[in-house]
Protein backbone atom coordinates (compact mmCIF):
# COMPACT_ATOMS: atom_id res chain seq x y z
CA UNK A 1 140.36 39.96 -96.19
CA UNK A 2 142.58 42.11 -98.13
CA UNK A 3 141.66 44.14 -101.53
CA UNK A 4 141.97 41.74 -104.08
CA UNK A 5 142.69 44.93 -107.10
CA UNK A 6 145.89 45.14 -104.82
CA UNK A 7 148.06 42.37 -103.55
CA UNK A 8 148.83 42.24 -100.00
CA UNK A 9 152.19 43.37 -98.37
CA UNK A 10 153.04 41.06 -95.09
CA UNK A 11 155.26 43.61 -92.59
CA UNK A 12 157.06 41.68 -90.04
CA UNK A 13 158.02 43.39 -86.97
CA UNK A 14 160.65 41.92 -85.27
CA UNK A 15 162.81 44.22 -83.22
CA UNK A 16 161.39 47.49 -84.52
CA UNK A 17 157.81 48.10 -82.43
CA UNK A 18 156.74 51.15 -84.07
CA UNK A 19 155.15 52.85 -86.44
CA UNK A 20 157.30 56.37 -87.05
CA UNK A 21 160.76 56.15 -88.73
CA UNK A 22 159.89 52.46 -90.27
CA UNK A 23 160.57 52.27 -93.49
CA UNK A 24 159.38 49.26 -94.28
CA UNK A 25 155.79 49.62 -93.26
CA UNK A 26 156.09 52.77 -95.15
CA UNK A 27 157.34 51.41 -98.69
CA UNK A 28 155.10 48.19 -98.07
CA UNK A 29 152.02 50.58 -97.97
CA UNK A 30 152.85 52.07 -101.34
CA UNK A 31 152.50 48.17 -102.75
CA UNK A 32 149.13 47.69 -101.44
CA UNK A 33 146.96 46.70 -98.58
CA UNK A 34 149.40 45.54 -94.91
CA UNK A 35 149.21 42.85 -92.81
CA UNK A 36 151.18 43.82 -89.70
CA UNK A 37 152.48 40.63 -88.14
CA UNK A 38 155.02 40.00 -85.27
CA UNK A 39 155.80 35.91 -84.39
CA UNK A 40 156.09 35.05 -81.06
CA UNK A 41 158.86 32.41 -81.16
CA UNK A 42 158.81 29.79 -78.09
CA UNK A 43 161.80 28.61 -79.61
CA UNK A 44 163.33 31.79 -78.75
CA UNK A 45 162.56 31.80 -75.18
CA UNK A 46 163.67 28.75 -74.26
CA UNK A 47 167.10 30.07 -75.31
CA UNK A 48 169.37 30.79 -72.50
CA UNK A 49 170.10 35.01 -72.91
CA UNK A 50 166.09 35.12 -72.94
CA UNK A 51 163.89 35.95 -69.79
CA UNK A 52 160.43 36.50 -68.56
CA UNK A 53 161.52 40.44 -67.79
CA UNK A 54 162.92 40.64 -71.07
CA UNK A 55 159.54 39.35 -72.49
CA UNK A 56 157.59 41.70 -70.08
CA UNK A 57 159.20 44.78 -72.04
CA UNK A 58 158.35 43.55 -75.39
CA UNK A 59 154.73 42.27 -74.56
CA UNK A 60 153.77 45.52 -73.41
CA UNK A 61 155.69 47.03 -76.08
CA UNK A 62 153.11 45.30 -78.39
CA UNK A 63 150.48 46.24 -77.26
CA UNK A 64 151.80 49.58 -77.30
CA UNK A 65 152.29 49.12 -80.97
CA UNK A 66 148.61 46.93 -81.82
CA UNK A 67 147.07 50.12 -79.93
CA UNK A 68 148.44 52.74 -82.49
CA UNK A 69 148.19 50.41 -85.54
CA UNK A 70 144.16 49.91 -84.57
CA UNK A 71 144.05 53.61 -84.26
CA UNK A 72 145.31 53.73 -87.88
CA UNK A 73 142.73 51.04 -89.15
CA UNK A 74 144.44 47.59 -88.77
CA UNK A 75 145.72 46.10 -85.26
CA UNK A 76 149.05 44.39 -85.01
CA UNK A 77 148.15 40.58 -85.80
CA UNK A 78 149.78 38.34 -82.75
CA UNK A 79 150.68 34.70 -83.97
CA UNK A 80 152.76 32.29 -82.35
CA UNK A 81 154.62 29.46 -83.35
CA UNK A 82 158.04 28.74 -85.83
CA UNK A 83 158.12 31.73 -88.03
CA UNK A 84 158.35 29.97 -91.17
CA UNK A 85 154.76 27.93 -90.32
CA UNK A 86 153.18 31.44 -89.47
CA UNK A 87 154.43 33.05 -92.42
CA UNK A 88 153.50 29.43 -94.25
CA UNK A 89 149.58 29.40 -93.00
CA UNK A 90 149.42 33.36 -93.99
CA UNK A 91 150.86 32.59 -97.81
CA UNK A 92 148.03 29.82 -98.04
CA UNK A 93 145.15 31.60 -96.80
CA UNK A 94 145.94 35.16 -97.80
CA UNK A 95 148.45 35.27 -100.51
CA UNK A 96 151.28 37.13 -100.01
CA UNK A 97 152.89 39.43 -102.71
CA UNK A 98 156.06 40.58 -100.70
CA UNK A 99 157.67 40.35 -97.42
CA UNK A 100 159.03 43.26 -95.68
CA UNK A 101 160.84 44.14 -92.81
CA UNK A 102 164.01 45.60 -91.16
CA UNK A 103 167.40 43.73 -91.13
CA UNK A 104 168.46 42.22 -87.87
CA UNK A 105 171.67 41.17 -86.21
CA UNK A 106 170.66 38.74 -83.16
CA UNK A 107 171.82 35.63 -81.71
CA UNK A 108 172.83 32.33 -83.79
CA UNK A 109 168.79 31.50 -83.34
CA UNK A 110 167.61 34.66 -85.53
CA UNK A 111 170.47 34.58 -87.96
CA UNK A 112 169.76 30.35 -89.03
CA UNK A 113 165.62 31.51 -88.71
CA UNK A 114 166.47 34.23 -91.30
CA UNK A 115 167.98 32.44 -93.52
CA UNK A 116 165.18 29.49 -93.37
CA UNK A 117 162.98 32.03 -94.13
CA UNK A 118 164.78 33.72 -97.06
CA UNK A 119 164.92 29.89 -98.22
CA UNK A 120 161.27 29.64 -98.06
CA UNK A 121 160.68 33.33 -99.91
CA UNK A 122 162.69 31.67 -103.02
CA UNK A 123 160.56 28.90 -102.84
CA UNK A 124 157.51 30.49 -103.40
CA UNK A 125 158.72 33.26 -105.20
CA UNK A 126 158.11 35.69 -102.42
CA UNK A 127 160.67 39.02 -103.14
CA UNK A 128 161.69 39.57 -98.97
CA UNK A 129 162.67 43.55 -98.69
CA UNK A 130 165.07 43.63 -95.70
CA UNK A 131 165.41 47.67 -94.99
CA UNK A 132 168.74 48.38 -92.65
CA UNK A 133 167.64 49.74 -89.39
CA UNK A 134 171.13 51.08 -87.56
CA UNK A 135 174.11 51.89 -89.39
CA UNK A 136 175.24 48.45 -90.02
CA UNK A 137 176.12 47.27 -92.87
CA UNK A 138 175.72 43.57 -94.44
CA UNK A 139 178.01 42.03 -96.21
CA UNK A 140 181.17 44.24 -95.05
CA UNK A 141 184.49 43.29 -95.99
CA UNK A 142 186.83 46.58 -94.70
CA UNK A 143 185.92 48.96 -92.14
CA UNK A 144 187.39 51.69 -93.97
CA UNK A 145 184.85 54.28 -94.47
CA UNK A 146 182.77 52.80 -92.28
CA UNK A 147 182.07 56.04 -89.49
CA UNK A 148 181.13 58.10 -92.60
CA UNK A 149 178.33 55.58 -93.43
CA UNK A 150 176.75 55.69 -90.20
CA UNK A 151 176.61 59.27 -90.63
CA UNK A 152 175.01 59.61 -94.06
CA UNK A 153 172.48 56.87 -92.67
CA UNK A 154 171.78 58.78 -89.17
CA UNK A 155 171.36 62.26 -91.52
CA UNK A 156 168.82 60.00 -93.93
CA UNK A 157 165.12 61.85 -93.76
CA UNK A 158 162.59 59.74 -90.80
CA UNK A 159 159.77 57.26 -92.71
CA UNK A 160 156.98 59.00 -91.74
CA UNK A 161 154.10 57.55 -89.84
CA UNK A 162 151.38 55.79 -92.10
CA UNK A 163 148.33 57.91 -92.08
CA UNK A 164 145.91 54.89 -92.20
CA UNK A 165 145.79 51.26 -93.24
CA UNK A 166 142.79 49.12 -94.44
CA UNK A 167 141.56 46.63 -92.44
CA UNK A 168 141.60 43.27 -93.13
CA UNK A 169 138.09 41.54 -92.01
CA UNK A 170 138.32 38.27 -90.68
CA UNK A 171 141.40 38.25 -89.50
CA UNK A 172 141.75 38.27 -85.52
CA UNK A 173 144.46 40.16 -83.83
CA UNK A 174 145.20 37.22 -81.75
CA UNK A 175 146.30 37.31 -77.85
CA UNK A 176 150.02 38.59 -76.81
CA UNK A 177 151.08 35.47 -74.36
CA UNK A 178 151.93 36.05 -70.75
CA UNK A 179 154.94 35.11 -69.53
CA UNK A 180 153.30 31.96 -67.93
CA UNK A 181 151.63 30.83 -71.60
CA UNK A 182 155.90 30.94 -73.00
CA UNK A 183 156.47 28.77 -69.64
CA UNK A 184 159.49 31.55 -68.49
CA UNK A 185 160.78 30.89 -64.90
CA UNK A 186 159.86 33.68 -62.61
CA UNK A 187 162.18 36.73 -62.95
CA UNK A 188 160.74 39.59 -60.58
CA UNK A 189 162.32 42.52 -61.70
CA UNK A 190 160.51 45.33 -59.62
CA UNK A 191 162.08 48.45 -60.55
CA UNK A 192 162.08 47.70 -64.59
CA UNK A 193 161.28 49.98 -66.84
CA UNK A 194 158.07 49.77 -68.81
CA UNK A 195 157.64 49.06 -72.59
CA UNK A 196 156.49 50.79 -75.73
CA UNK A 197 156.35 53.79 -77.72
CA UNK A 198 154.82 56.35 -75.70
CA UNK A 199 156.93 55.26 -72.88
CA UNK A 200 159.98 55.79 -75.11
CA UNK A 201 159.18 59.07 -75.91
CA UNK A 202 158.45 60.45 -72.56
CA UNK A 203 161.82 59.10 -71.38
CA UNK A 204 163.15 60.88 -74.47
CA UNK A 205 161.74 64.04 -74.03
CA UNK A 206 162.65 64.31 -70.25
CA UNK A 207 166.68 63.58 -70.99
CA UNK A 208 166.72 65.74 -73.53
CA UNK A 209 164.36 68.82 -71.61
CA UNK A 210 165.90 68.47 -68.17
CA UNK A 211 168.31 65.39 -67.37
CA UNK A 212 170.96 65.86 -70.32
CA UNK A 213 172.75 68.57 -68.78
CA UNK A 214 174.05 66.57 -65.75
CA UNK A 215 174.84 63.81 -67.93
CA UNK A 216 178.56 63.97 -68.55
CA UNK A 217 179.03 64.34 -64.79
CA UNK A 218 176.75 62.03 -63.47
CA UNK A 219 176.89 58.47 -65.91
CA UNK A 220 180.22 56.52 -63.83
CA UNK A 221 178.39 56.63 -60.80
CA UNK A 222 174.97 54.25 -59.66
CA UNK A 223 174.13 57.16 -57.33
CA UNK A 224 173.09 59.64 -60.17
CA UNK A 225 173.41 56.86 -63.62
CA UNK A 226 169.88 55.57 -62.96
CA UNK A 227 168.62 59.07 -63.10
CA UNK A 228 171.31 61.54 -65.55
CA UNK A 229 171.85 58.59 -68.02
CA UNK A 230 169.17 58.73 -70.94
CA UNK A 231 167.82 55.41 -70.22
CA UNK A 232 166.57 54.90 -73.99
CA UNK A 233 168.47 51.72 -74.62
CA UNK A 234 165.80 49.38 -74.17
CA UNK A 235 163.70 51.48 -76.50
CA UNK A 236 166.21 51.10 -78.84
CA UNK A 237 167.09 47.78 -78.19
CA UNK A 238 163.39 46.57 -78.65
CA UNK A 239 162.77 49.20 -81.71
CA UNK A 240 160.41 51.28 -79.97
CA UNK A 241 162.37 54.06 -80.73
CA UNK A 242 164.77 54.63 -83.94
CA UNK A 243 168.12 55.03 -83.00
CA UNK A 244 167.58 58.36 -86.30
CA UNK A 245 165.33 59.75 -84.55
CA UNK A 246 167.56 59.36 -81.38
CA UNK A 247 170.34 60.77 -83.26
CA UNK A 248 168.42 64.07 -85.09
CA UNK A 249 166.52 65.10 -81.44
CA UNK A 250 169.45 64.96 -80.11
CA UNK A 251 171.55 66.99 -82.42
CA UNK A 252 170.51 70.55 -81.68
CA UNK A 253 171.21 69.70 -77.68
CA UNK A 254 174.66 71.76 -77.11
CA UNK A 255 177.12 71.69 -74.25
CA UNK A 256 179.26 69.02 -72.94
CA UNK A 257 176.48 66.36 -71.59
CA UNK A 258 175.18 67.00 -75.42
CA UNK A 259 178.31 66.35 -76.96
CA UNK A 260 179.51 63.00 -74.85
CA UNK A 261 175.58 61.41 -75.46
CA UNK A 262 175.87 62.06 -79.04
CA UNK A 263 179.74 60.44 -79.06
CA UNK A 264 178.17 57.16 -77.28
CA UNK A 265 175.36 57.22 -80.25
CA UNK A 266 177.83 56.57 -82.72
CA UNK A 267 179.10 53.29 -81.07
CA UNK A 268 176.55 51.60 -81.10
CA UNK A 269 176.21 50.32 -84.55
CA UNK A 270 180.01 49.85 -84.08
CA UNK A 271 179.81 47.02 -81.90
CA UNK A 272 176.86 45.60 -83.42
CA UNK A 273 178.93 45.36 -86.63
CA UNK A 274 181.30 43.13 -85.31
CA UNK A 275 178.56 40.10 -84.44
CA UNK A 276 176.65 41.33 -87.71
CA UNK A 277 181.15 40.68 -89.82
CA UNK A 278 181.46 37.68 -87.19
CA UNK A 279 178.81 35.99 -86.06
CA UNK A 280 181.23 33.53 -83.79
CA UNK A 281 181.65 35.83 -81.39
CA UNK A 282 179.11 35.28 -79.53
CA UNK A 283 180.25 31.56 -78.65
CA UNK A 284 183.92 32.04 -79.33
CA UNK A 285 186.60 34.31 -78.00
CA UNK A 286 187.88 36.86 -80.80
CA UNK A 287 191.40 35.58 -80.51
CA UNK A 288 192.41 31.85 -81.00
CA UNK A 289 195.00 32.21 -77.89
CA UNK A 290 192.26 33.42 -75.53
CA UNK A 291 190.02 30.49 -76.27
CA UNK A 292 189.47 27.84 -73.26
CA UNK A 293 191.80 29.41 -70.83
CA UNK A 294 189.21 30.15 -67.81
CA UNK A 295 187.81 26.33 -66.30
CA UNK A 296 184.05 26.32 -64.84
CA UNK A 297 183.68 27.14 -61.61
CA UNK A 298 180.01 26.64 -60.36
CA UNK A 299 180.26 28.25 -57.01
CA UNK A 300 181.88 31.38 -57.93
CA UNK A 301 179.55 31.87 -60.70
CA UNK A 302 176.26 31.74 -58.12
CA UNK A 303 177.85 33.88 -55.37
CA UNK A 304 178.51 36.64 -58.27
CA UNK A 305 175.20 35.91 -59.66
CA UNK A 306 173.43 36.20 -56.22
CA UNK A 307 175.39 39.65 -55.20
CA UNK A 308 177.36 37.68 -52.60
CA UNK A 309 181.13 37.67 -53.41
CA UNK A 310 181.65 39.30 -50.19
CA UNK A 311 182.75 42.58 -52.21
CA UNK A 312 180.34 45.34 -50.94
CA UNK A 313 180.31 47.48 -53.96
CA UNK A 314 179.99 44.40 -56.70
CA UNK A 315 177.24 42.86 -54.67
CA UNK A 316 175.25 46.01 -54.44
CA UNK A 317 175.51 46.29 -58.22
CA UNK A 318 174.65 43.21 -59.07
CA UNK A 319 171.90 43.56 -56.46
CA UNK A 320 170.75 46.60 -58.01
CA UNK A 321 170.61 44.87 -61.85
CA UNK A 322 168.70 42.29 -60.69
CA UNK A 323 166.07 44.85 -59.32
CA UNK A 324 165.90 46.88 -62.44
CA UNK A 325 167.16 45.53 -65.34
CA UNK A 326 169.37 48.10 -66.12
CA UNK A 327 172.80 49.19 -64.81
CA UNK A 328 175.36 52.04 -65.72
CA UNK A 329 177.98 51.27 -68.13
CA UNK A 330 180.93 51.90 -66.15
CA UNK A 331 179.42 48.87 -63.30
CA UNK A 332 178.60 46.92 -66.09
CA UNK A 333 181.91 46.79 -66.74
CA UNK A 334 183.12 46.23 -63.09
CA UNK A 335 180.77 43.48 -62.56
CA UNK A 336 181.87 41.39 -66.12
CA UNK A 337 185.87 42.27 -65.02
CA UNK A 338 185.22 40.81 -61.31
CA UNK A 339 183.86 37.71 -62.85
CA UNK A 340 186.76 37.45 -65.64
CA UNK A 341 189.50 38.52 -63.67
CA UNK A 342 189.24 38.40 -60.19
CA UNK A 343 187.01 35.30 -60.69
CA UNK A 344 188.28 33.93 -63.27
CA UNK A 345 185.54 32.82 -64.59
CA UNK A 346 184.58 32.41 -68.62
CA UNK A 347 183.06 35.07 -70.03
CA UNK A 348 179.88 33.09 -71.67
CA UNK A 349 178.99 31.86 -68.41
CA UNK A 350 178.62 35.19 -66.89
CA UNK A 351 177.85 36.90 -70.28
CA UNK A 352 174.48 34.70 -70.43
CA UNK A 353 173.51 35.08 -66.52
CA UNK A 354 173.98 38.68 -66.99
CA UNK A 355 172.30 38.52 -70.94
CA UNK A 356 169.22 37.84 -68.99
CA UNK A 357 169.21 40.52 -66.48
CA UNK A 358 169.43 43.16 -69.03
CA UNK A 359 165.92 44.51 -70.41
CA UNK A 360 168.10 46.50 -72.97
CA UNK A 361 169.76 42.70 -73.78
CA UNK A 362 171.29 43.93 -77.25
CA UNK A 363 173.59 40.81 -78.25
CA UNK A 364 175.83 42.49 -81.10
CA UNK A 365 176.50 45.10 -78.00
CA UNK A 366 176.32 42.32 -75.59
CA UNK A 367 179.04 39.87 -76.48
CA UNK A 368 181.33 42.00 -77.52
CA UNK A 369 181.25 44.21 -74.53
CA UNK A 370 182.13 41.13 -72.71
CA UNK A 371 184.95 39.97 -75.01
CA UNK A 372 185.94 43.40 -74.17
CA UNK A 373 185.95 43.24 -70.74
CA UNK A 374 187.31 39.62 -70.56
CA UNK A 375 190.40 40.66 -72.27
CA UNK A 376 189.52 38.21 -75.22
CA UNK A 377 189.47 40.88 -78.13
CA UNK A 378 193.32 41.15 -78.09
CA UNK A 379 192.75 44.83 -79.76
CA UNK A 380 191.67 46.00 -76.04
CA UNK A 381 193.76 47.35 -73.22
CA UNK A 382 193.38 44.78 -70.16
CA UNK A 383 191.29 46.14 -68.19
CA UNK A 384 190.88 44.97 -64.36
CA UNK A 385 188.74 46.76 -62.28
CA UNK A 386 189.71 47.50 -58.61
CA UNK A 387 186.04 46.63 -57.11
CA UNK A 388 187.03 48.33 -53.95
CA UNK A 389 188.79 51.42 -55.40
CA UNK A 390 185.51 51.72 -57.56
CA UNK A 391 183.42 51.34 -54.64
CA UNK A 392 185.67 54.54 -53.25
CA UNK A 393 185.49 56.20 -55.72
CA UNK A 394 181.73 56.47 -56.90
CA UNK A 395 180.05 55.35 -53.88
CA UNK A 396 182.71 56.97 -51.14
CA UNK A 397 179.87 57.55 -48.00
CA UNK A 398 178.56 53.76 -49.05
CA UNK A 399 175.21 55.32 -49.91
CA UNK A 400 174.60 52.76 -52.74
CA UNK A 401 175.80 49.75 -50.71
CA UNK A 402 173.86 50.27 -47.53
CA UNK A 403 170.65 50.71 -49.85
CA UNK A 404 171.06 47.27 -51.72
CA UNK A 405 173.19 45.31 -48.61
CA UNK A 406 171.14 46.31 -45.82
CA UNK A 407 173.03 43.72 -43.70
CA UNK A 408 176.21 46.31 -43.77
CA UNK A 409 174.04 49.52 -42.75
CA UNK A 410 175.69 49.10 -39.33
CA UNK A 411 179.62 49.00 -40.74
CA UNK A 412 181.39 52.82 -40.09
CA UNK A 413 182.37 54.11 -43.51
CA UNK A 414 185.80 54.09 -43.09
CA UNK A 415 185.73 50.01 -43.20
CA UNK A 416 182.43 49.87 -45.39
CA UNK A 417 183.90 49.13 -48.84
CA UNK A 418 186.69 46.26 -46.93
CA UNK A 419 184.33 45.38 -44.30
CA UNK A 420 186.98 42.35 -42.99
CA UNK A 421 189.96 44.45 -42.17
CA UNK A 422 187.35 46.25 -39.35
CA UNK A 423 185.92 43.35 -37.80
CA UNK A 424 187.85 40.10 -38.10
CA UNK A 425 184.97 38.44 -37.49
CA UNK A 426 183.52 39.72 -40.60
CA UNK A 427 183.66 37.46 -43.61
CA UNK A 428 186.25 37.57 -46.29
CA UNK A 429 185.60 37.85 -49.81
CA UNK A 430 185.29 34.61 -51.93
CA UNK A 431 188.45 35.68 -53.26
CA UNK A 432 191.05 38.08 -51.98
CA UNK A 433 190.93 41.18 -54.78
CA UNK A 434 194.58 42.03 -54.83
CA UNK A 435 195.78 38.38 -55.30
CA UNK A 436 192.89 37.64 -57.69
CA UNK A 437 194.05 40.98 -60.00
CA UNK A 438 197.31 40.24 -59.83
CA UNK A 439 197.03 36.63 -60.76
CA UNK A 440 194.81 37.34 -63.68
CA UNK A 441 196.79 39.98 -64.79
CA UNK A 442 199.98 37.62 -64.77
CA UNK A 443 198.36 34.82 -67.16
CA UNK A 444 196.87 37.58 -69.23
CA UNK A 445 200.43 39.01 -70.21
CA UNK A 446 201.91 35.79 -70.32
CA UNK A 447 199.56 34.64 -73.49
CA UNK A 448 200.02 37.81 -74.98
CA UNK A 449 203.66 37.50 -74.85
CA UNK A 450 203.76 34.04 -76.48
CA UNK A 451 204.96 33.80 -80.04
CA UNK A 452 202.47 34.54 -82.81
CA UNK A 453 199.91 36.38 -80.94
CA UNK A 454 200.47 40.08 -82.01
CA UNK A 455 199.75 38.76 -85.96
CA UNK A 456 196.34 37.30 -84.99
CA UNK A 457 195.19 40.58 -83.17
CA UNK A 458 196.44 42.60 -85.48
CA UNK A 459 193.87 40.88 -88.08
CA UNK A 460 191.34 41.35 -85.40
CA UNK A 461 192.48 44.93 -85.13
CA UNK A 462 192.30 45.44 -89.05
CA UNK A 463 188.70 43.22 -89.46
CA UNK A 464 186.70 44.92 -86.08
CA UNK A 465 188.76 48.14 -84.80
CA UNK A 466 187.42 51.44 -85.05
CA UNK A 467 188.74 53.73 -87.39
CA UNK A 468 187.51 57.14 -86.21
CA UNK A 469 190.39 58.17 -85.19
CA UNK A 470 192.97 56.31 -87.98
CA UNK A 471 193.88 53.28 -88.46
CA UNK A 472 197.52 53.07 -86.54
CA UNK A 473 200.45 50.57 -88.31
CA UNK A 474 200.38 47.47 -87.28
CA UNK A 475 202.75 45.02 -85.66
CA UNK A 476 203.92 46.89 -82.26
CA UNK A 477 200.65 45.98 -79.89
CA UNK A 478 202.33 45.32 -76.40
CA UNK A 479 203.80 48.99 -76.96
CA UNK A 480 200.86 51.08 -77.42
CA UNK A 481 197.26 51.42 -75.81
CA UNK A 482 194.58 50.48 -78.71
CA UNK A 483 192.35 52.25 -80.60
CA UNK A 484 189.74 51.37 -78.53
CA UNK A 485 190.89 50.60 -75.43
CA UNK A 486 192.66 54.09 -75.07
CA UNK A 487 188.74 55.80 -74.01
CA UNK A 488 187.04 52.46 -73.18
CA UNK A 489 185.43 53.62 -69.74
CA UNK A 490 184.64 56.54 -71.20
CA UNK A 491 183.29 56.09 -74.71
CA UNK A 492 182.54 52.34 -75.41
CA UNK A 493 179.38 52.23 -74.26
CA UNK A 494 176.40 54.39 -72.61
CA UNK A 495 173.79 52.71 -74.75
CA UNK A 496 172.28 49.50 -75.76
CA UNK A 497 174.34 48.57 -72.92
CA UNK A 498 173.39 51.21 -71.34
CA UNK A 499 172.74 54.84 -72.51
């Protein structure tokens, strides 16, 4: 039980599983005794980004975390059950004289559970000290400035690590449920990367040491991404690393791999902001115009989901994800443009199947990557990938494709990325890529020709668009590439939804 000469400080970890560069375990241990608590939420798992590899990461991730925290005198303490009847039964039996922990930007579940349980700290008179954790900001009105902010945060001195808490007697750590106790559907994901801390920092340490250099080179393609990218985001994404501490090891790193790692550090607050200004976006298209234009279609939807369009290089990828949980940024892209475009397919449907492939599932990052890549921002250049000039392009021998579609190891190379035009026996593609692009492309242009649309994206533009490199005058969109769109494949995103 805690020291009753000093009241007791309740730290809940949420996203944020560790102990170094946390502030608010470090300013909750100059209050008095801690109680380090993280809620398992079934509620949250029955949601439909959420799966049972996703869970896998963050289990071991806390035990990771209850490991180091024992080391230090007082284990994690594992509850689960609705947050605000955990954080209810701990007020009654322990008294609690503050809450503390980071802010966080999630889905529509965390943002309504946050504000239950800011309604419940007023109740009870319970001050809740919400730290930041990235470089977004709450309650932002203009993005002016905004770049500068990150900066000053990413430059802001690292929380140092505790060097010991008291431990509470009588209090047991409880169990971290399997994936079977949250009833999660089977998801074998046998190539995923494991949770935690330590493993966090060894994948650190080796990118920065030995894989950094080939990284400018190397990130487009799946034949060298899964080994020259960093592969911290879903350390970051589950907090076992701080995306400071990220930023400061990295600085020092020079050359050109150096330079483009630390340019995709800077957007990932970026798009986090926009869900954090907006939180509609992840149900509803940025622009009104954009909103309801692509119908359901079940069957495409599975064959994409299953790697079986019929399009070597997109079913290899998809193939690939399902196998790892993780993908390169650049066939991330591919894969959400296929299904938008070629597809035609809406982008929460295959935003959600591919939600819960990701390990590194970072929703801010998430949804408006695939607003992005669904044309729905209106700020973005349309971008519709050519699935078998990418295939060309980064996999030109079919390496990548024979390893994850063993059935077309026996197709020459010359025909391996169109497989039908070499054997008409061969099957077509659900849809024919060329048609499908050029389709898409059509009813794309012809919204954003109609009458009134340039005024709404320029609002977008002004509310969500970068302004790194100056806001541009608005009113003459269809002329111009955006501020974003103009070095989308290469800068939007390595991280979070990728790295």
């Amino acid at each position: 039980m805690p020291d009753h000469d000093r009241p007791l400080q309740l730290v809940w970890f949420k996203r944020d599983l560790r102990t170094v560069d946390h502030w608010p375990l470090f300013e909750a241990l100059q209050q008095g005794p801690v109680l380090p608590l993280y809620i398992v939420e079934p509620e949250f798992w029955r949601q439909p980004d959420a799966s049972a590899r996703q869970w896998a990461f963050c289990a071991e991730a806390l035990a990771d975390l209850r490991q180091r925290l024992q080391q230090l005198g007082q284990p994690l303490v594992v509850r689960v059950g609705d947050a605000i009847s955990v954080l209810e039964r701990a007020r009654q039996r322990l008294g609690i004289a503050a809450l503390w922990s980071h802010e966080e930007t999630g889905h529509a579940l965390s943002y309504a559970r946050d504000r239950r349980v800011a309604a419940w700290a007023r109740e009870h008179g319970i001050p809740w000290r919400e730290i930041p954790q990235f470089g977004v900001i709450r309650g932002l009105r203009r993005r002016q400035g905004w770049a500068q902010h990150w900066e000053t945060r990413m430059r802001a001195e690292l929380a140092p690590e505790p060097q010991s808490l008291l431990r509470l007697d009588g209090l047991a750590p409880g169990a971290i449920p399997t994936s079977a106790d949250l009833h999660l559907r089977s998801d074998p994901c046998p190539h995923r990367q494991i949770g935690g801390r330590r493993e966090g920092q060894q994948t650190l340490d080796t990118f920065l040491r030995r894989r950094v250099n080939r990284y400018a080179g190397g990130i487009s393609s799946p034949l060298s991404a899964f080994e020259v990218c960093s592969r911290l985001s879903p350390y970051l994404t589950w907090g076992c690393l701080s995306l400071r501490e990220v930023v400061q090891a990295s600085a020092p790193i020079q050359g050109r791999g150096g330079r483009q790692f630390r340019s995709r550090l800077h957007w990932h607050c970026h798009f986090i902001q926009k869900l954090e200004s907006e939180p509609a976006i992840e149900f509803q298209d940025f622009h009104p115009f954009m909103r309801g234009i692509r119908p359901s279609h079940p069957e495409r939807l599975q064959a994409w989901a299953e790697g079986r369009t019929g399009l070597p290089f997109v079913d290899a990828c998809m193939r690939a994800l399902i196998a790892h949980g993780w993908l390169n940024f650049r066939m991330r892209a591919m894969l959400m443009s296929v299904a938008s475009y070629h597809l035609w397919l809406p982008w929460r449907e295959s935003g959600l199947y591919l939600a819960r492939l990701f390990v590194d599932y970072e929703p801010g990052i998430h949804w408006s990557q695939c607003q992005m890549q669904s044309g729905s921002t209106s700020i973005n250049t349309i971008r519709i990938y050519n699935p078998i000039k990418q295939g060309l392009d980064h996999d030109p021998h079919g390496v990548f494709i024979r390893r994850w579609c063993p059935e077309l190891a026996a197709v020459p190379d010359v025909v391996l990325h169109e497989p039908w035009r070499g054997n008409p026996d061969h099957p077509r593609p659900i849809v024919d890529p060329m048609v499908a692009a050029r389709e898409a492309r059509d009813r794309i242009w012809a919204i954003r020709r109609a009458s009134g649309f340039d005024q709404l994206a320029d609002a977008i533009q002004e509310r969500h668009g970068s302004r790194r490199a100056g806001l541009r005058p608005l009113g003459k969109r269809r002329s111009r590439r955006t501020l974003e769109g103009a070095g989308a494949q290469q800068l939007t995103l390595d991280l979070g939804a990728e790295i």
